[in-house]
PDB file of C-alpha atoms in Angstrom:
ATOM      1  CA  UNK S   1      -5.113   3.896 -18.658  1.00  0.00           C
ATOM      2  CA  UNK S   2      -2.666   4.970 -15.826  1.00  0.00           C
ATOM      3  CA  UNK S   3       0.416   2.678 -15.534  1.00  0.00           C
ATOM      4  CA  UNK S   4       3.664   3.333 -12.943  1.00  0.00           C
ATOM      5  CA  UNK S   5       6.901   1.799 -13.618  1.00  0.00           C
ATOM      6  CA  UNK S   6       9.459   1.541 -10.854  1.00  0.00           C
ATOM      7  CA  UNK S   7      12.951   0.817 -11.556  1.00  0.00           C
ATOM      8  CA  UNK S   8      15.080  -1.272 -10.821  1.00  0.00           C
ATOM      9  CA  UNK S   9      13.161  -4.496  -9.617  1.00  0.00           C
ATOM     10  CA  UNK S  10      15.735  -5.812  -7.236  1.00  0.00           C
ATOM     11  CA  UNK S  11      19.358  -3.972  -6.133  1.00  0.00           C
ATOM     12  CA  UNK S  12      21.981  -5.454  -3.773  1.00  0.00           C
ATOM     13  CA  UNK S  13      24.471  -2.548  -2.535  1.00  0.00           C
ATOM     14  CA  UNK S  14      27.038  -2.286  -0.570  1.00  0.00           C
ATOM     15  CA  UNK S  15      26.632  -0.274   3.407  1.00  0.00           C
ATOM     16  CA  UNK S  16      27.606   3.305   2.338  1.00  0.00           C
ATOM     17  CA  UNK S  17      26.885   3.340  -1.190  1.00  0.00           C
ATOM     18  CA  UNK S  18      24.445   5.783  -2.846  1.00  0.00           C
ATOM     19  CA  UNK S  19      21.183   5.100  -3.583  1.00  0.00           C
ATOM     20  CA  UNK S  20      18.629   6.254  -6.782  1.00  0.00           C
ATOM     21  CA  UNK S  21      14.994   4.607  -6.916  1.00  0.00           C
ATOM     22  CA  UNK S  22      13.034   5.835  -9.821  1.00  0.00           C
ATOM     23  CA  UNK S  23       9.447   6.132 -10.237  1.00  0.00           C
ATOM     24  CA  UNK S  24       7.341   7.261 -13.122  1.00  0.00           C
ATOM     25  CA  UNK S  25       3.521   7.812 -14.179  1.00  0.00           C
ATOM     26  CA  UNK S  26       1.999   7.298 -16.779  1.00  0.00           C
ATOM     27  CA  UNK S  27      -1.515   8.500 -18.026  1.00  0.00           C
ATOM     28  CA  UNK S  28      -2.322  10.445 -15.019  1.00  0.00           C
ATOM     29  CA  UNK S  29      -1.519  14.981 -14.870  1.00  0.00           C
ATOM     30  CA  UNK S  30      -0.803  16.462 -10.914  1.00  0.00           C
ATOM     31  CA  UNK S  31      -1.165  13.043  -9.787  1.00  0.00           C
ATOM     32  CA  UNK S  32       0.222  12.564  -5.808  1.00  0.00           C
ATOM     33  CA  UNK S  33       3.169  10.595  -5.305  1.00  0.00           C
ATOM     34  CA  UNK S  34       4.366   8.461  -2.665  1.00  0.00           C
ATOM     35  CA  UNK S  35       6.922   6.174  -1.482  1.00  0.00           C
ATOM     36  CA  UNK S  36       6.968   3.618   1.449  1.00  0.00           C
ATOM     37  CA  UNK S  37       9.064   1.077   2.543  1.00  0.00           C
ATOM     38  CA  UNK S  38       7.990  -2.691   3.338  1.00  0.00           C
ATOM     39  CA  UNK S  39       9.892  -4.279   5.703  1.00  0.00           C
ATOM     40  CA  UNK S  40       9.456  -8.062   6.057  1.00  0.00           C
ATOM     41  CA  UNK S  41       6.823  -8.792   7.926  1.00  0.00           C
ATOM     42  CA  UNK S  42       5.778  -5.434   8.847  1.00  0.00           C
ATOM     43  CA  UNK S  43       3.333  -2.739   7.562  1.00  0.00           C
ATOM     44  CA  UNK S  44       3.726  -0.459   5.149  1.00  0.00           C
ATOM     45  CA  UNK S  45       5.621   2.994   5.959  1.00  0.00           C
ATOM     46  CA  UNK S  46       5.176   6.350   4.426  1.00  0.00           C
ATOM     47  CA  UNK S  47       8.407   7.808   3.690  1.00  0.00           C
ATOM     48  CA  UNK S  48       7.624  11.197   1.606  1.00  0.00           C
ATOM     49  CA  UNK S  49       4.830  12.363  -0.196  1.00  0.00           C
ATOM     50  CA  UNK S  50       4.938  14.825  -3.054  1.00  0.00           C
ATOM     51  CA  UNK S  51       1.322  17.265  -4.240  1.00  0.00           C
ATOM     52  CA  UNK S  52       2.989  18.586  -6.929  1.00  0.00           C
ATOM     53  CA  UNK S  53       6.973  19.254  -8.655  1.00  0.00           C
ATOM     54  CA  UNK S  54       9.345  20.296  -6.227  1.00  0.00           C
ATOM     55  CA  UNK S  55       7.498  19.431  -2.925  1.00  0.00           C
ATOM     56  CA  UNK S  56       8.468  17.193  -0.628  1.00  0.00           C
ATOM     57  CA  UNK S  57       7.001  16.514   2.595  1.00  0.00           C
ATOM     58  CA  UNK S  58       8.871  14.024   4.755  1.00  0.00           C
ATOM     59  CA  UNK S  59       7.265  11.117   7.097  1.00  0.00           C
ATOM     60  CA  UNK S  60       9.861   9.806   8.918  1.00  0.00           C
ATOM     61  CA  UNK S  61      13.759  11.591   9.206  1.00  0.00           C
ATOM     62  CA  UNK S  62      16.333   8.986   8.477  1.00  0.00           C
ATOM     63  CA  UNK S  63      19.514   9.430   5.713  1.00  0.00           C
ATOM     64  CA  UNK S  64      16.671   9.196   2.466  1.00  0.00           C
ATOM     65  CA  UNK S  65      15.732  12.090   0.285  1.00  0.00           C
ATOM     66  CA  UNK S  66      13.353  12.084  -2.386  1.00  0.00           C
ATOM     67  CA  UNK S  67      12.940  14.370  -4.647  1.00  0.00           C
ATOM     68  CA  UNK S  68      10.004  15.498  -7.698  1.00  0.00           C
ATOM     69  CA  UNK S  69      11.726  16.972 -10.802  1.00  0.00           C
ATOM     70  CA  UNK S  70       8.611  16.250 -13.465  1.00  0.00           C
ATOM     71  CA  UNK S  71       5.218  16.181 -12.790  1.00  0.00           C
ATOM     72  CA  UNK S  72       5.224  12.457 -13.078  1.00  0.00           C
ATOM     73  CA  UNK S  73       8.756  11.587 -11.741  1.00  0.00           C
ATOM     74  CA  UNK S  74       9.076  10.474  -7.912  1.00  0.00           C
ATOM     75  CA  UNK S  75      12.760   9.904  -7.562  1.00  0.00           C
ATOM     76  CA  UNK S  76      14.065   8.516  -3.859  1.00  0.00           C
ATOM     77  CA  UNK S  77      17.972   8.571  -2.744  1.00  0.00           C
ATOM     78  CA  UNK S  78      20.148   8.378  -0.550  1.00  0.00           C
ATOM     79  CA  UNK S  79      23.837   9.468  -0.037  1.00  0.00           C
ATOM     80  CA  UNK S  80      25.308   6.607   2.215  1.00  0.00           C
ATOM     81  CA  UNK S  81      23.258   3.235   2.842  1.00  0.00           C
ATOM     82  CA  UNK S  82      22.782   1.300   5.624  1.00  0.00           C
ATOM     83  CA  UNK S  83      21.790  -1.653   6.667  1.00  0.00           C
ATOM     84  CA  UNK S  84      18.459  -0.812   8.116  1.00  0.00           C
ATOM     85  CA  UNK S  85      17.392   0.565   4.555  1.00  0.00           C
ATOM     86  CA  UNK S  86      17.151  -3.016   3.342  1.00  0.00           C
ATOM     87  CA  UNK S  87      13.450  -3.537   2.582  1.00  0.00           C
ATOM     88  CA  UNK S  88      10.926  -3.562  -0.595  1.00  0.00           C
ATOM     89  CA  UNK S  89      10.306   0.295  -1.757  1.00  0.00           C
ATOM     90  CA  UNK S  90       7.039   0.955  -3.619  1.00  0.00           C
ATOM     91  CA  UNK S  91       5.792   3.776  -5.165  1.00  0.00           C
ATOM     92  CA  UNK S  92       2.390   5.048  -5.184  1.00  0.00           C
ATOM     93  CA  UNK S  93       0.032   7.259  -6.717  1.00  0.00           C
ATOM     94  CA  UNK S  94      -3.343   9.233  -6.122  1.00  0.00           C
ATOM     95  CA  UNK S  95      -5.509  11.763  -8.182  1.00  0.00           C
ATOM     96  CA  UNK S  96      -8.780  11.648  -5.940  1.00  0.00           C
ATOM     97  CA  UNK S  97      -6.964  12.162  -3.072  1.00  0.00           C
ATOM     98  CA  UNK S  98      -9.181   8.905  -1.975  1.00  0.00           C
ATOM     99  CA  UNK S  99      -7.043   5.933  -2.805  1.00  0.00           C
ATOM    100  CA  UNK S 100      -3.956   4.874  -4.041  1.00  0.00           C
ATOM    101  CA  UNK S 101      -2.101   3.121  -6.593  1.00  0.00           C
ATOM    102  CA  UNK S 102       1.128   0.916  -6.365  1.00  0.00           C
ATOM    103  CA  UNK S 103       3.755   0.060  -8.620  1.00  0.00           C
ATOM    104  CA  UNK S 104       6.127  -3.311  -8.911  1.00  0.00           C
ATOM    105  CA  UNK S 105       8.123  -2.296  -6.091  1.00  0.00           C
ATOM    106  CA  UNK S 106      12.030  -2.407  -6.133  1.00  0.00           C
ATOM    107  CA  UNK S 107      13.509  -5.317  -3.007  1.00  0.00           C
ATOM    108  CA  UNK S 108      16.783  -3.057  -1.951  1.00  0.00           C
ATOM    109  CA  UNK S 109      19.236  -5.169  -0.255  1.00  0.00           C
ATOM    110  CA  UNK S 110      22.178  -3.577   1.905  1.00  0.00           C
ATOM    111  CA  UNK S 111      25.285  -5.661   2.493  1.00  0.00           C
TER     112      UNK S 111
ATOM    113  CA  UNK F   1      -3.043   2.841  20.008  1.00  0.00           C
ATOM    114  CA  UNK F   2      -2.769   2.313  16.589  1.00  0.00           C
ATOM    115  CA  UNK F   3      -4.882   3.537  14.150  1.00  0.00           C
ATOM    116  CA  UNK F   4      -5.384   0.375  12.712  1.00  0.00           C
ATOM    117  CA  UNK F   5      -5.686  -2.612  13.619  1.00  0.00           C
ATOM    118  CA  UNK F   6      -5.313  -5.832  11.519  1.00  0.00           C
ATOM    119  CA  UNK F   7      -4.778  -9.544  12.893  1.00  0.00           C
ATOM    120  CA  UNK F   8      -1.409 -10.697  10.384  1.00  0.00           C
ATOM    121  CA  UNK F   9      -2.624 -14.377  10.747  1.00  0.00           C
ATOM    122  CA  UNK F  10      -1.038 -16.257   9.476  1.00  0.00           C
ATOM    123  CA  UNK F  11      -4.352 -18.195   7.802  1.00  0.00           C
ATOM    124  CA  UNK F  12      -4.950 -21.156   6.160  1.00  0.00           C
ATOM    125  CA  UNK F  13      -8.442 -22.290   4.690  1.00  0.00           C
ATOM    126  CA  UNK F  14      -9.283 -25.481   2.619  1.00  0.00           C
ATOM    127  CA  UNK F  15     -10.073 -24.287  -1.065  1.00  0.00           C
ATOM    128  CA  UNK F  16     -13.885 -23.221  -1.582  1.00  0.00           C
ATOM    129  CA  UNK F  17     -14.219 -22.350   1.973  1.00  0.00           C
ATOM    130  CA  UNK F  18     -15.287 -18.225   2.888  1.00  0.00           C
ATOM    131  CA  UNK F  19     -12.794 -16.711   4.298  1.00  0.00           C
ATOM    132  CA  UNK F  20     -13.463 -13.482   6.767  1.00  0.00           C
ATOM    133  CA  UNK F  21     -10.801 -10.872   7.256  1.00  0.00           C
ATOM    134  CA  UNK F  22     -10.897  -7.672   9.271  1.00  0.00           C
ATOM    135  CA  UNK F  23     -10.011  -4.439  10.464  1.00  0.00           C
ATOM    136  CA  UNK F  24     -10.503  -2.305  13.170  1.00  0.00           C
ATOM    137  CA  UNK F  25     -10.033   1.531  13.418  1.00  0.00           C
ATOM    138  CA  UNK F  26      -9.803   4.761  15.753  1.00  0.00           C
ATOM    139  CA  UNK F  27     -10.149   7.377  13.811  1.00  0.00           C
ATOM    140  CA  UNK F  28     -14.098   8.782  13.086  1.00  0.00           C
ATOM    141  CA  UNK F  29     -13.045  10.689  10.443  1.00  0.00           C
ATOM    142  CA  UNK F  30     -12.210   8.241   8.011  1.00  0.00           C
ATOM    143  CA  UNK F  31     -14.791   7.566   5.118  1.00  0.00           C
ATOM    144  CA  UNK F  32     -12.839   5.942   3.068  1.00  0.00           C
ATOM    145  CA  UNK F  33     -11.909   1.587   3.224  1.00  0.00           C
ATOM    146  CA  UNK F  34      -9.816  -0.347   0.908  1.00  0.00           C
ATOM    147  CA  UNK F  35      -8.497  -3.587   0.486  1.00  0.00           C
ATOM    148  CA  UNK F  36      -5.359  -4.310  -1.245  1.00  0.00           C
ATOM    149  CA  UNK F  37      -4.473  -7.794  -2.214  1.00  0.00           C
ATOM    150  CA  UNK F  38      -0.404  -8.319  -2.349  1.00  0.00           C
ATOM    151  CA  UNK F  39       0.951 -11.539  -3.521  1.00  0.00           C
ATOM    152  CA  UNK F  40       4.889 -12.091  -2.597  1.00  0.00           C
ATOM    153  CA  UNK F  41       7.405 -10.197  -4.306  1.00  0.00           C
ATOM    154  CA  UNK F  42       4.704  -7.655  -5.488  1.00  0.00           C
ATOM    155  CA  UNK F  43       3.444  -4.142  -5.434  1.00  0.00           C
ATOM    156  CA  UNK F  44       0.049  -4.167  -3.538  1.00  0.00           C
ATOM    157  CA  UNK F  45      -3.122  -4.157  -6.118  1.00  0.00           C
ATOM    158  CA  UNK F  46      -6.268  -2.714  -5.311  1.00  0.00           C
ATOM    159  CA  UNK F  47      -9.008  -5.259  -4.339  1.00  0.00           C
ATOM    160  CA  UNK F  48     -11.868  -3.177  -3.296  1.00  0.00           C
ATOM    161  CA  UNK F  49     -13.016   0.297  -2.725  1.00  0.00           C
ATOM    162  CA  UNK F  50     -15.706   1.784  -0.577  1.00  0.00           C
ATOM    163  CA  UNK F  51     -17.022   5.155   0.716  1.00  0.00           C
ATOM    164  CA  UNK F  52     -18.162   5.002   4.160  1.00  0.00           C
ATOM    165  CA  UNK F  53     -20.413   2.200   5.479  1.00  0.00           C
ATOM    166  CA  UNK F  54     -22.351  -0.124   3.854  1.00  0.00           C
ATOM    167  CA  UNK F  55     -21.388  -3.994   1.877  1.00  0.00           C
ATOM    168  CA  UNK F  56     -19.777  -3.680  -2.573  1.00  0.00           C
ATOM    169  CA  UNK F  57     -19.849  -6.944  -3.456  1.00  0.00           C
ATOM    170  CA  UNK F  58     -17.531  -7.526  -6.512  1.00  0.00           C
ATOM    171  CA  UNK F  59     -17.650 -11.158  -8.397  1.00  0.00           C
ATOM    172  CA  UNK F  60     -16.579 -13.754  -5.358  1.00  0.00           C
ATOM    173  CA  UNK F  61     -15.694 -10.504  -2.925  1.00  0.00           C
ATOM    174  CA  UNK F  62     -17.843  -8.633  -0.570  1.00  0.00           C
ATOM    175  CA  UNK F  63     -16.383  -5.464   1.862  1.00  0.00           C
ATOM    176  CA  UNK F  64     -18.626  -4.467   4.369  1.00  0.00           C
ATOM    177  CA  UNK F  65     -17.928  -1.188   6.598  1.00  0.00           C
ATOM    178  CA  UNK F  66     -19.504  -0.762   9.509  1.00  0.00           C
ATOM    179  CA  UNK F  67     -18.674   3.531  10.640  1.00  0.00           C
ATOM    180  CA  UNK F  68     -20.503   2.881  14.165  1.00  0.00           C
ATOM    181  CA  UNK F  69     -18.069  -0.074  15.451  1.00  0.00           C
ATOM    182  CA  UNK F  70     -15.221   1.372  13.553  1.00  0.00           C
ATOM    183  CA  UNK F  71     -15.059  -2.380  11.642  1.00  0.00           C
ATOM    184  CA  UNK F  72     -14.665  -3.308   8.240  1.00  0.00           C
ATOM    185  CA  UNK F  73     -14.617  -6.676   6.706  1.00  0.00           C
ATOM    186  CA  UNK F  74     -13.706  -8.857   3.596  1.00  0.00           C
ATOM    187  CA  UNK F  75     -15.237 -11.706   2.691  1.00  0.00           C
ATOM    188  CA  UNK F  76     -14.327 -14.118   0.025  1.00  0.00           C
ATOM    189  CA  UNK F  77     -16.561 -16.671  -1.031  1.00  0.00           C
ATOM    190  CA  UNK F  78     -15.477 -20.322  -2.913  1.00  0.00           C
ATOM    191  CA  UNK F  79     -11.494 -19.451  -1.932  1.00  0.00           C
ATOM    192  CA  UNK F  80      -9.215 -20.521  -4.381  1.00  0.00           C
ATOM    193  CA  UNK F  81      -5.543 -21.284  -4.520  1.00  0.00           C
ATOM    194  CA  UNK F  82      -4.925 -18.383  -6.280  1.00  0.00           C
ATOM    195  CA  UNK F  83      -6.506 -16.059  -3.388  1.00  0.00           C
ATOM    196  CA  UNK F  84      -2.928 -16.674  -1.529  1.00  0.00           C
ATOM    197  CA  UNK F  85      -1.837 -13.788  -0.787  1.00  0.00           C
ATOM    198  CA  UNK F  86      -1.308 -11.198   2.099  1.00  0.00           C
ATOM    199  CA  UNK F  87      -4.559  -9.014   2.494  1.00  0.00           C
ATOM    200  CA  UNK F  88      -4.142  -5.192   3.683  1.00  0.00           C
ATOM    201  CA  UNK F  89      -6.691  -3.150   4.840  1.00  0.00           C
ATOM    202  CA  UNK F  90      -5.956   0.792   4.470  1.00  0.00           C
ATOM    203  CA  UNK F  91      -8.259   3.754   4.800  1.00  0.00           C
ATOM    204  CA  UNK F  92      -8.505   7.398   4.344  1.00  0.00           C
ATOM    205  CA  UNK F  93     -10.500  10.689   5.774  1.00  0.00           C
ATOM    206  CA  UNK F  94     -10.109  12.428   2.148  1.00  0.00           C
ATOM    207  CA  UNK F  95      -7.376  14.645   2.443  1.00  0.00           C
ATOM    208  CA  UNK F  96      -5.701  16.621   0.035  1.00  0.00           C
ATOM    209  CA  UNK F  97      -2.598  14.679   1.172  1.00  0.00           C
ATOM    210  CA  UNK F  98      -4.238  11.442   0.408  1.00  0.00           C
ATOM    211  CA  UNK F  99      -2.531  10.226   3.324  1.00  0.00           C
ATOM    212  CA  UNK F 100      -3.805   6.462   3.404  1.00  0.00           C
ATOM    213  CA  UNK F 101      -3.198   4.172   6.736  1.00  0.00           C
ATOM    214  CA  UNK F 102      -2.755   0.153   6.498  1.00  0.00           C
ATOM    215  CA  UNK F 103      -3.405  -2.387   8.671  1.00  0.00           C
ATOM    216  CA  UNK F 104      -0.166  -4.374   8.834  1.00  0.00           C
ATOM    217  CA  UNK F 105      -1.827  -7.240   6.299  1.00  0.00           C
ATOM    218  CA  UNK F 106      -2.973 -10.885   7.077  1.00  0.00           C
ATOM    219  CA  UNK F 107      -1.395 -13.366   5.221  1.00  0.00           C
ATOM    220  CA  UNK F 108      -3.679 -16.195   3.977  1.00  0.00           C
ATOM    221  CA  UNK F 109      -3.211 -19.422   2.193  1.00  0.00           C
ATOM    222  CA  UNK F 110      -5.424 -21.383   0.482  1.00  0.00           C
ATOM    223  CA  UNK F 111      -4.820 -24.980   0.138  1.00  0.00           C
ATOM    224  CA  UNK F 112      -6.158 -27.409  -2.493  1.00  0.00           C
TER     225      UNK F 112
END
């Protein structure tokens, strides 16, 4: 069975700092990959979304990044934080192009 | 406008009552309607799944979609506590993007 494991669960940084979210698939080839960003009390936006290694397609411009280096790795950044990045990440991902598939989430705080 | 539209709540229901949630979209090309359950702190988990109109009825849950008002619905019958959780509605036209769109989620609470 398919399983995705985001990492880590919870991060408190400081405005300005770097940023690496991680996100990895398991049990799934070519799968789509996604990440949004939950703010509280708010819908869920689509940041980037990736069809395949390498390609990136962008949502919304702001200081993020993400990037696709394996087939099942979904990896978001960010060079210098700030305070409206604060909010719960998830990951997501899709083989029938149908529906979707979320992992654990990781709660980013930015002091 | 946007594309869809979801009522956050916030609601509360006495446990075993049937709770109704809904949606309401723009788009005619979308054919496909899920509901995602998230409880707090959590990634959102797939509920239910359906492919353009019609009721799936799945243990206590039952989607209906309803293409010609542009209307879907969840019901959930004999509520329980552990049906707390914020409810979001998303939906798709089938893309090779995959590109999903949410309703913004209604929060319910069941009490005992």
């Amino acid at each position: 069975s398919q399983t995705i494991h985001q990492w880590p669960a919870t991060l408190v940084q400081p405005v300005g700092s770097p940023l690496s979210l991680e996100c990895t698939v398991e049990g799934t080839s070519n799968p789509n990959l996604y990440w949004y960003r939950q703010a509280a009390g708010r819908g869920l936006q689509l940041l980037f979304y990736s069809v395949g290694i390498g390609q990136i397609s962008s949502e919304v411009p702001q200081n993020l990044s993400a990037s696709r280096p394996q087939d099942r790795q979904f990896i978001l950044s960010s060079k210098k934080l700030l305070l409206s990045d604060s909010g719960f990440y998830l990951c997501a991902w899709s083989v029938n192009r149908e529906t979707q598939y979320f992992g654990p989430g990781t709660r980013l705080l930015v002091l | 406008q946007k594309e869809v539209e979801q009522d956050p709540g916030p609601l509360s229901v006495p446990e075993g009552a049937i709770v109704s949630l809904n949606c309401t979209y723009s788009n005619s090309a979308f054919q496909y309607f899920m509901w995602y359950r998230q409880y707090s702190r959590k990634g959102p988990e797939l509920l239910m799944y359906t492919y353009s109109s019609g009721n799936k009825e799945d243990g206590r849950f039952t989607a209906q979609v309803d293409k010609s008002s542009k209307y879907i619905s969840l019901f959930i019958r004999d509520s329980q506590p552990s049906d707390s959780a914020t409810y979001l509605c998303a939906m798709s036209a089938g893309s090779t993007l995959g590109r999903l769109y949410f309703g913004r989620g209604t929060q319910l609470t069941v009490w005992p």
